[in-house]
Structure formats: structure tokens, C-alpha cells
Amino acid sequence: GAGVSQSPSNKVTEKGKDVELRCDPISGHTALYWYRQSLGQGLEFLIYFQGNSAPDKSGLPSDRFSAERTGGSVSTLTIQRTQQEDSAVYLCASSLGAITNTGELFFGEGSRLTVL
Amino acid sequence: QKEVEQNSGPLSVPEGAIASLNCTYSDRGSQSFFWYRQYSGKSPELIMSIYSNGDKEDGRFTAQLNKASQYVSLLIRDSQPSDSATYLCAVNISPRGSYIPTFGRGTSLIVHP
């Protein structure tokens, strides 16, 4: 597709359940980022993938959060044993990559997670 | 101290006026600076990037960077109601790395007819 694609757009789950959020970056973009945005808050960095390098996981808030990126393209963010404070919009973004990367990010439309 | 700070606003300006949005950052080693626009219920979209001191103009938008004072600003000339949105400042801050922008909490801009 032409832009960053995220699914699902909305997810309502019960406390304690696991959820998976998917991101398909722009074709040719080697860098992929996950951020989350709580209501009225700024963007909180979660994890960064660059090509085949080890991901930067420094923003993950707890060990309930994990992410993988298969084949240097699609990424999945997994939240285990969800808590109400995990409710937020999870935003995926991609950019060109390390050599040409200027930090200019292209965002998907986000996945809104509501934990009841 | 927050790494990237913005006044949350709202900043209210009349149509046709100049809107001035400001951002300060804590890391003197920062090299890359960005302004994103986020409409309500939508995701952020990049509108300007700036890497060296001075002004950079793109249409009605001008980004201004002053590394010595550690601030970056965005001017919107001839403001339109369609410019009403939240404007996010983003800075690539070390030691996190050169390619992971840290975002401010955004300034809400309201342009009234």
C-alpha cells in the first residue's frame, strides 16, 4: 500500500487478555517505530527496528510488552495480560532507514486499544 | 526536566494572522528537529523538518532553529481555520540515538474565522 497500514483500528478487550497489533510499513522503509498516545498526552516511544539490527526496546513500559518484525517488513506488537492503563492509541511509523533516515516519520492511523 | 517542552495552549488566533508555536529541548547535542500536525482523532503528519540554525520556509510555514538557545519554533502565516490542530515538536535526542524522535506534548492551535 501507499502508506503505513495498521490493524485492527479498534480493539476492545478484557483485563488480563493478550492482544496483538499489526503494522505494515511503507514499502522500502527499513526503519519502523511503535509509539503510544494516551488521551490528551504526547507520544511515548516504545520500540524501534532498523533493518536487521537488534531492536531498541528501551521504551517498552514492562515485560508484558513485546514486538517482533518479520522479514524486515511487518511488525506485531503484543501486550500480554492487559491492564486498564494500557488503554491508548498505538501508533506505528516508518521511515527510510539508517543511511538516508533523517528521522522523518510516516505514521499509520493507529490502533485504539480499550481495556475494560 | 522534560526533554522536549511545549506550551499546551490552546493558542487562539484570528483567521489571517500569524500563529507562533514554540518548543524548547534539553539536549544540546540534538541535531534534527521536526514539526508534526495532528488533527483531532487522526495520526500525526510531518509538516517541517530543520537541521541547521536559522529559518526554513515552506509555503505558509516557517521553522526557526536556535541551537544556542535550544529552541525551535513554527510560524504559520495567513492562518486558516483548517490549520486548527495540535502541533507536535519532535527532536532526535541522544543518548537514545540519532533516529528516534522524542515528542513534546503538543500545542493546540485554534484559528477562528
PDB file of C-alpha atoms in Angstrom:
ATOM      1  CA  GLY A   1       0.000   0.000   0.000  1.00  0.00           C
ATOM      2  CA  ALA A   2       0.939   3.632  -0.282  1.00  0.00           C
ATOM      3  CA  GLY A   3       1.005   4.345   3.430  1.00  0.00           C
ATOM      4  CA  VAL A   4       1.586   2.669   6.784  1.00  0.00           C
ATOM      5  CA  SER A   5      -1.214   0.200   7.478  1.00  0.00           C
ATOM      6  CA  GLN A   6      -2.273  -0.787  10.986  1.00  0.00           C
ATOM      7  CA  SER A   7      -4.794  -3.315  12.212  1.00  0.00           C
ATOM      8  CA  PRO A   8      -7.092  -3.541  13.982  1.00  0.00           C
ATOM      9  CA  SER A   9      -8.181   0.077  14.020  1.00  0.00           C
ATOM     10  CA  ASN A  10     -10.100  -0.555  17.232  1.00  0.00           C
ATOM     11  CA  LYS A  11      -9.726  -3.268  19.829  1.00  0.00           C
ATOM     12  CA  VAL A  12     -11.764  -3.696  23.000  1.00  0.00           C
ATOM     13  CA  THR A  13     -10.534  -6.368  25.359  1.00  0.00           C
ATOM     14  CA  GLU A  14     -10.969  -7.514  28.915  1.00  0.00           C
ATOM     15  CA  LYS A  15      -8.346  -7.015  31.568  1.00  0.00           C
ATOM     16  CA  GLY A  16      -5.924  -9.929  31.606  1.00  0.00           C
ATOM     17  CA  LYS A  17      -6.315 -10.879  27.950  1.00  0.00           C
ATOM     18  CA  ASP A  18      -3.488 -10.766  25.414  1.00  0.00           C
ATOM     19  CA  VAL A  19      -3.682  -8.545  22.322  1.00  0.00           C
ATOM     20  CA  GLU A  20      -1.723  -8.323  19.099  1.00  0.00           C
ATOM     21  CA  LEU A  21      -1.442  -5.189  16.997  1.00  0.00           C
ATOM     22  CA  ARG A  22      -0.108  -5.310  13.470  1.00  0.00           C
ATOM     23  CA  CYS A  23       1.807  -2.791  11.368  1.00  0.00           C
ATOM     24  CA  ASP A  24       2.687  -2.953   7.685  1.00  0.00           C
ATOM     25  CA  PRO A  25       5.192  -0.167   6.874  1.00  0.00           C
ATOM     26  CA  ILE A  26       5.668   1.736   3.644  1.00  0.00           C
ATOM     27  CA  SER A  27       7.409  -0.421   1.061  1.00  0.00           C
ATOM     28  CA  GLY A  28      11.151   0.239   1.071  1.00  0.00           C
ATOM     29  CA  HIS A  29      11.206   1.766   4.562  1.00  0.00           C
ATOM     30  CA  THR A  30      13.692  -0.101   6.704  1.00  0.00           C
ATOM     31  CA  ALA A  31      13.039   1.730   9.978  1.00  0.00           C
ATOM     32  CA  LEU A  32       9.898   1.013  11.983  1.00  0.00           C
ATOM     33  CA  TYR A  33       8.730   2.608  15.220  1.00  0.00           C
ATOM     34  CA  TRP A  34       5.982   1.955  17.745  1.00  0.00           C
ATOM     35  CA  TYR A  35       4.668   4.807  19.888  1.00  0.00           C
ATOM     36  CA  ARG A  36       1.592   5.059  22.058  1.00  0.00           C
ATOM     37  CA  GLN A  37      -0.560   8.070  22.823  1.00  0.00           C
ATOM     38  CA  SER A  38      -2.857   8.220  25.787  1.00  0.00           C
ATOM     39  CA  LEU A  39      -5.798  10.631  25.864  1.00  0.00           C
ATOM     40  CA  GLY A  40      -4.506  14.188  25.901  1.00  0.00           C
ATOM     41  CA  GLN A  41      -0.903  13.051  26.165  1.00  0.00           C
ATOM     42  CA  GLY A  42       2.121  13.200  23.904  1.00  0.00           C
ATOM     43  CA  LEU A  43       3.650  10.336  22.001  1.00  0.00           C
ATOM     44  CA  GLU A  44       5.505   7.818  24.143  1.00  0.00           C
ATOM     45  CA  PHE A  45       8.247   5.866  22.365  1.00  0.00           C
ATOM     46  CA  LEU A  46       8.024   2.085  22.721  1.00  0.00           C
ATOM     47  CA  ILE A  47      10.361   0.282  20.320  1.00  0.00           C
ATOM     48  CA  TYR A  48      12.456   0.896  17.180  1.00  0.00           C
ATOM     49  CA  PHE A  49      13.521  -1.545  14.476  1.00  0.00           C
ATOM     50  CA  GLN A  50      16.210  -0.746  11.913  1.00  0.00           C
ATOM     51  CA  GLY A  51      16.857  -3.310   9.223  1.00  0.00           C
ATOM     52  CA  ASN A  52      18.383  -6.489  10.651  1.00  0.00           C
ATOM     53  CA  SER A  53      19.855  -4.768  13.716  1.00  0.00           C
ATOM     54  CA  ALA A  54      18.732  -5.638  17.227  1.00  0.00           C
ATOM     55  CA  PRO A  55      15.684  -3.516  18.092  1.00  0.00           C
ATOM     56  CA  ASP A  56      15.868  -0.668  20.569  1.00  0.00           C
ATOM     57  CA  LYS A  57      13.408  -1.787  23.247  1.00  0.00           C
ATOM     58  CA  SER A  58      14.261   0.958  25.723  1.00  0.00           C
ATOM     59  CA  GLY A  59      10.751   2.426  25.689  1.00  0.00           C
ATOM     60  CA  LEU A  60       8.767  -0.704  26.480  1.00  0.00           C
ATOM     61  CA  PRO A  61       6.999   0.003  29.812  1.00  0.00           C
ATOM     62  CA  SER A  62       7.047  -3.550  31.161  1.00  0.00           C
ATOM     63  CA  ASP A  63       7.884  -7.131  30.227  1.00  0.00           C
ATOM     64  CA  ARG A  64       4.233  -7.623  29.259  1.00  0.00           C
ATOM     65  CA  PHE A  65       5.063  -5.740  26.071  1.00  0.00           C
ATOM     66  CA  SER A  66       6.983  -7.293  23.199  1.00  0.00           C
ATOM     67  CA  ALA A  67       7.342  -6.731  19.497  1.00  0.00           C
ATOM     68  CA  GLU A  68       8.794  -8.506  16.539  1.00  0.00           C
ATOM     69  CA  ARG A  69       9.415  -7.660  12.946  1.00  0.00           C
ATOM     70  CA  THR A  70       9.456 -10.484  10.449  1.00  0.00           C
ATOM     71  CA  GLY A  71      11.381 -10.326   7.205  1.00  0.00           C
ATOM     72  CA  GLY A  72      12.251  -6.707   7.773  1.00  0.00           C
ATOM     73  CA  SER A  73       8.687  -5.681   6.994  1.00  0.00           C
ATOM     74  CA  VAL A  74       5.533  -6.380   9.004  1.00  0.00           C
ATOM     75  CA  SER A  75       5.694  -5.843  12.752  1.00  0.00           C
ATOM     76  CA  THR A  76       3.498  -7.164  15.545  1.00  0.00           C
ATOM     77  CA  LEU A  77       3.230  -5.539  18.977  1.00  0.00           C
ATOM     78  CA  THR A  78       1.998  -7.951  21.639  1.00  0.00           C
ATOM     79  CA  ILE A  79       0.641  -6.935  25.024  1.00  0.00           C
ATOM     80  CA  GLN A  80       0.180  -9.789  27.466  1.00  0.00           C
ATOM     81  CA  ARG A  81      -2.191  -9.754  30.452  1.00  0.00           C
ATOM     82  CA  THR A  82      -3.559  -6.346  29.509  1.00  0.00           C
ATOM     83  CA  GLN A  83      -4.250  -3.766  32.203  1.00  0.00           C
ATOM     84  CA  GLN A  84      -6.566  -0.765  32.116  1.00  0.00           C
ATOM     85  CA  GLU A  85      -3.572   1.592  31.983  1.00  0.00           C
ATOM     86  CA  ASP A  86      -2.623   0.006  28.645  1.00  0.00           C
ATOM     87  CA  SER A  87      -5.633   1.736  27.063  1.00  0.00           C
ATOM     88  CA  ALA A  88      -4.245   4.119  24.429  1.00  0.00           C
ATOM     89  CA  VAL A  89      -3.784   4.618  20.716  1.00  0.00           C
ATOM     90  CA  TYR A  90      -0.828   2.598  19.484  1.00  0.00           C
ATOM     91  CA  LEU A  91       0.852   4.299  16.549  1.00  0.00           C
ATOM     92  CA  CYS A  92       3.235   2.683  14.125  1.00  0.00           C
ATOM     93  CA  ALA A  93       5.521   4.751  11.926  1.00  0.00           C
ATOM     94  CA  SER A  94       8.141   4.005   9.317  1.00  0.00           C
ATOM     95  CA  SER A  95      10.988   5.918   7.734  1.00  0.00           C
ATOM     96  CA  LEU A  96      13.528   5.365   5.026  1.00  0.00           C
ATOM     97  CA  GLY A  97      16.323   3.926   7.176  1.00  0.00           C
ATOM     98  CA  ALA A  98      19.747   4.496   8.677  1.00  0.00           C
ATOM     99  CA  ILE A  99      21.614   5.785   5.647  1.00  0.00           C
ATOM    100  CA  THR A 100      19.044   8.223   4.396  1.00  0.00           C
ATOM    101  CA  ASN A 101      16.998   8.434   7.552  1.00  0.00           C
ATOM    102  CA  THR A 102      16.511  11.944   8.746  1.00  0.00           C
ATOM    103  CA  GLY A 103      14.012  10.967  11.418  1.00  0.00           C
ATOM    104  CA  GLU A 104      11.093  11.943   9.239  1.00  0.00           C
ATOM    105  CA  LEU A 105       8.356   9.560  10.266  1.00  0.00           C
ATOM    106  CA  PHE A 106       5.250   8.484   8.403  1.00  0.00           C
ATOM    107  CA  PHE A 107       2.515   7.322  10.747  1.00  0.00           C
ATOM    108  CA  GLY A 108      -0.275   4.830  10.340  1.00  0.00           C
ATOM    109  CA  GLU A 109      -3.783   5.658  11.511  1.00  0.00           C
ATOM    110  CA  GLY A 110      -3.223   3.860  14.790  1.00  0.00           C
ATOM    111  CA  SER A 111      -4.846   1.053  16.736  1.00  0.00           C
ATOM    112  CA  ARG A 112      -7.114   2.238  19.548  1.00  0.00           C
ATOM    113  CA  LEU A 113      -6.949  -0.205  22.442  1.00  0.00           C
ATOM    114  CA  THR A 114      -9.543  -0.147  25.204  1.00  0.00           C
ATOM    115  CA  VAL A 115      -9.063  -2.455  28.171  1.00  0.00           C
ATOM    116  CA  LEU A 116     -12.205  -2.937  30.244  1.00  0.00           C
TER     117      LEU A 116
ATOM    118  CA  GLN B   1      13.196  18.287  33.344  1.00  0.00           C
ATOM    119  CA  LYS B   2      11.201  17.212  30.311  1.00  0.00           C
ATOM    120  CA  GLU B   3      13.289  16.601  27.227  1.00  0.00           C
ATOM    121  CA  VAL B   4      11.004  18.457  24.810  1.00  0.00           C
ATOM    122  CA  GLU B   5       8.659  21.119  26.147  1.00  0.00           C
ATOM    123  CA  GLN B   6       5.766  22.919  24.521  1.00  0.00           C
ATOM    124  CA  ASN B   7       3.051  25.168  25.839  1.00  0.00           C
ATOM    125  CA  SER B   8      -0.123  23.081  25.708  1.00  0.00           C
ATOM    126  CA  GLY B   9      -2.273  26.079  24.762  1.00  0.00           C
ATOM    127  CA  PRO B  10      -4.757  26.451  23.352  1.00  0.00           C
ATOM    128  CA  LEU B  11      -3.340  29.197  21.202  1.00  0.00           C
ATOM    129  CA  SER B  12      -6.198  31.101  19.621  1.00  0.00           C
ATOM    130  CA  VAL B  13      -5.584  33.366  16.618  1.00  0.00           C
ATOM    131  CA  PRO B  14      -7.917  35.070  14.130  1.00  0.00           C
ATOM    132  CA  GLU B  15      -8.025  33.964  10.529  1.00  0.00           C
ATOM    133  CA  GLY B  16      -5.281  35.621   8.508  1.00  0.00           C
ATOM    134  CA  ALA B  17      -2.995  36.215  11.480  1.00  0.00           C
ATOM    135  CA  ILE B  18       0.424  34.720  12.153  1.00  0.00           C
ATOM    136  CA  ALA B  19       0.461  31.809  14.593  1.00  0.00           C
ATOM    137  CA  SER B  20       3.698  31.299  16.507  1.00  0.00           C
ATOM    138  CA  LEU B  21       4.382  27.948  18.146  1.00  0.00           C
ATOM    139  CA  ASN B  22       7.411  27.381  20.341  1.00  0.00           C
ATOM    140  CA  CYS B  23       9.384  24.396  21.585  1.00  0.00           C
ATOM    141  CA  THR B  24      12.421  24.039  23.843  1.00  0.00           C
ATOM    142  CA  TYR B  25      14.619  20.992  24.270  1.00  0.00           C
ATOM    143  CA  SER B  26      17.132  19.859  26.845  1.00  0.00           C
ATOM    144  CA  ASP B  27      19.879  18.120  24.859  1.00  0.00           C
ATOM    145  CA  ARG B  28      22.480  20.462  23.374  1.00  0.00           C
ATOM    146  CA  GLY B  29      23.682  17.657  21.100  1.00  0.00           C
ATOM    147  CA  SER B  30      20.381  17.376  19.256  1.00  0.00           C
ATOM    148  CA  GLN B  31      20.753  17.650  15.511  1.00  0.00           C
ATOM    149  CA  SER B  32      17.335  17.043  13.978  1.00  0.00           C
ATOM    150  CA  PHE B  33      14.080  18.850  14.647  1.00  0.00           C
ATOM    151  CA  PHE B  34      10.587  18.271  13.323  1.00  0.00           C
ATOM    152  CA  TRP B  35       7.099  19.714  13.433  1.00  0.00           C
ATOM    153  CA  TYR B  36       4.109  17.423  13.074  1.00  0.00           C
ATOM    154  CA  ARG B  37       0.457  18.382  12.778  1.00  0.00           C
ATOM    155  CA  GLN B  38      -2.207  16.190  14.370  1.00  0.00           C
ATOM    156  CA  TYR B  39      -5.883  16.735  13.707  1.00  0.00           C
ATOM    157  CA  SER B  40      -8.298  15.511  16.347  1.00  0.00           C
ATOM    158  CA  GLY B  41      -8.727  11.747  16.100  1.00  0.00           C
ATOM    159  CA  LYS B  42      -6.048  11.432  13.450  1.00  0.00           C
ATOM    160  CA  SER B  43      -2.388  10.453  13.421  1.00  0.00           C
ATOM    161  CA  PRO B  44       0.494  12.944  13.225  1.00  0.00           C
ATOM    162  CA  GLU B  45       1.756  14.083   9.841  1.00  0.00           C
ATOM    163  CA  LEU B  46       5.123  15.692   9.197  1.00  0.00           C
ATOM    164  CA  ILE B  47       4.967  19.295   8.045  1.00  0.00           C
ATOM    165  CA  MET B  48       8.504  20.621   8.559  1.00  0.00           C
ATOM    166  CA  SER B  49      11.996  19.422   9.367  1.00  0.00           C
ATOM    167  CA  ILE B  50      15.006  21.599  10.173  1.00  0.00           C
ATOM    168  CA  TYR B  51      18.617  20.691  10.856  1.00  0.00           C
ATOM    169  CA  SER B  52      20.657  23.922  10.919  1.00  0.00           C
ATOM    170  CA  ASN B  53      20.339  27.255  12.654  1.00  0.00           C
ATOM    171  CA  GLY B  54      18.173  29.849  11.010  1.00  0.00           C
ATOM    172  CA  ASP B  55      14.912  29.824   9.138  1.00  0.00           C
ATOM    173  CA  LYS B  56      13.435  27.326   6.741  1.00  0.00           C
ATOM    174  CA  GLU B  57      10.363  28.296   4.759  1.00  0.00           C
ATOM    175  CA  ASP B  58       7.829  26.066   3.044  1.00  0.00           C
ATOM    176  CA  GLY B  59       4.743  27.831   1.770  1.00  0.00           C
ATOM    177  CA  ARG B  60       2.924  29.429   4.701  1.00  0.00           C
ATOM    178  CA  PHE B  61       5.120  27.618   7.215  1.00  0.00           C
ATOM    179  CA  THR B  62       8.478  28.786   8.567  1.00  0.00           C
ATOM    180  CA  ALA B  63      10.558  26.765  11.009  1.00  0.00           C
ATOM    181  CA  GLN B  64      13.154  28.610  13.071  1.00  0.00           C
ATOM    182  CA  LEU B  65      16.013  26.928  14.916  1.00  0.00           C
ATOM    183  CA  ASN B  66      18.330  28.425  17.509  1.00  0.00           C
ATOM    184  CA  LYS B  67      20.648  25.738  18.877  1.00  0.00           C
ATOM    185  CA  ALA B  68      22.445  28.099  21.254  1.00  0.00           C
ATOM    186  CA  SER B  69      19.162  28.877  22.999  1.00  0.00           C
ATOM    187  CA  GLN B  70      17.822  25.353  22.473  1.00  0.00           C
ATOM    188  CA  TYR B  71      14.549  26.326  20.934  1.00  0.00           C
ATOM    189  CA  VAL B  72      12.726  25.680  17.719  1.00  0.00           C
ATOM    190  CA  SER B  73       9.620  27.474  16.551  1.00  0.00           C
ATOM    191  CA  LEU B  74       6.999  27.205  13.847  1.00  0.00           C
ATOM    192  CA  LEU B  75       5.347  30.222  12.280  1.00  0.00           C
ATOM    193  CA  ILE B  76       2.150  29.838  10.286  1.00  0.00           C
ATOM    194  CA  ARG B  77       1.361  32.866   8.142  1.00  0.00           C
ATOM    195  CA  ASP B  78      -2.144  33.732   6.940  1.00  0.00           C
ATOM    196  CA  SER B  79      -3.623  31.219   9.375  1.00  0.00           C
ATOM    197  CA  GLN B  80      -6.714  29.385   8.176  1.00  0.00           C
ATOM    198  CA  PRO B  81      -9.422  27.555  10.170  1.00  0.00           C
ATOM    199  CA  SER B  82      -8.121  24.371   8.546  1.00  0.00           C
ATOM    200  CA  ASP B  83      -4.838  24.917  10.429  1.00  0.00           C
ATOM    201  CA  SER B  84      -6.668  24.257  13.696  1.00  0.00           C
ATOM    202  CA  ALA B  85      -4.931  21.191  15.108  1.00  0.00           C
ATOM    203  CA  THR B  86      -2.354  20.113  17.669  1.00  0.00           C
ATOM    204  CA  TYR B  87       1.225  20.805  16.636  1.00  0.00           C
ATOM    205  CA  LEU B  88       3.860  18.415  17.930  1.00  0.00           C
ATOM    206  CA  CYS B  89       7.526  19.288  18.187  1.00  0.00           C
ATOM    207  CA  ALA B  90       9.923  16.337  17.852  1.00  0.00           C
ATOM    208  CA  VAL B  91      13.659  16.241  18.495  1.00  0.00           C
ATOM    209  CA  ASN B  92      16.203  13.492  17.982  1.00  0.00           C
ATOM    210  CA  ILE B  93      17.810  13.314  21.401  1.00  0.00           C
ATOM    211  CA  SER B  94      20.927  11.412  22.414  1.00  0.00           C
ATOM    212  CA  PRO B  95      21.782   9.004  24.022  1.00  0.00           C
ATOM    213  CA  ARG B  96      18.588   7.320  22.826  1.00  0.00           C
ATOM    214  CA  GLY B  97      20.007   7.533  19.372  1.00  0.00           C
ATOM    215  CA  SER B  98      20.051   9.715  16.365  1.00  0.00           C
ATOM    216  CA  TYR B  99      16.962   8.228  14.751  1.00  0.00           C
ATOM    217  CA  ILE B 100      14.343   8.071  17.485  1.00  0.00           C
ATOM    218  CA  PRO B 101      12.431  11.333  17.821  1.00  0.00           C
ATOM    219  CA  THR B 102      11.223  12.436  21.240  1.00  0.00           C
ATOM    220  CA  PHE B 103       7.935  14.277  21.035  1.00  0.00           C
ATOM    221  CA  GLY B 104       6.615  17.173  23.055  1.00  0.00           C
ATOM    222  CA  ARG B 105       3.043  17.023  24.302  1.00  0.00           C
ATOM    223  CA  GLY B 106       1.883  19.409  21.615  1.00  0.00           C
ATOM    224  CA  THR B 107       0.314  22.846  21.361  1.00  0.00           C
ATOM    225  CA  SER B 108      -3.340  23.123  20.433  1.00  0.00           C
ATOM    226  CA  LEU B 109      -3.960  25.835  17.816  1.00  0.00           C
ATOM    227  CA  ILE B 110      -7.399  27.278  17.170  1.00  0.00           C
ATOM    228  CA  VAL B 111      -7.878  29.578  14.186  1.00  0.00           C
ATOM    229  CA  HIS B 112     -11.225  31.338  14.405  1.00  0.00           C
ATOM    230  CA  PRO B 113     -12.980  32.979  11.443  1.00  0.00           C
TER     231      PRO B 113
END
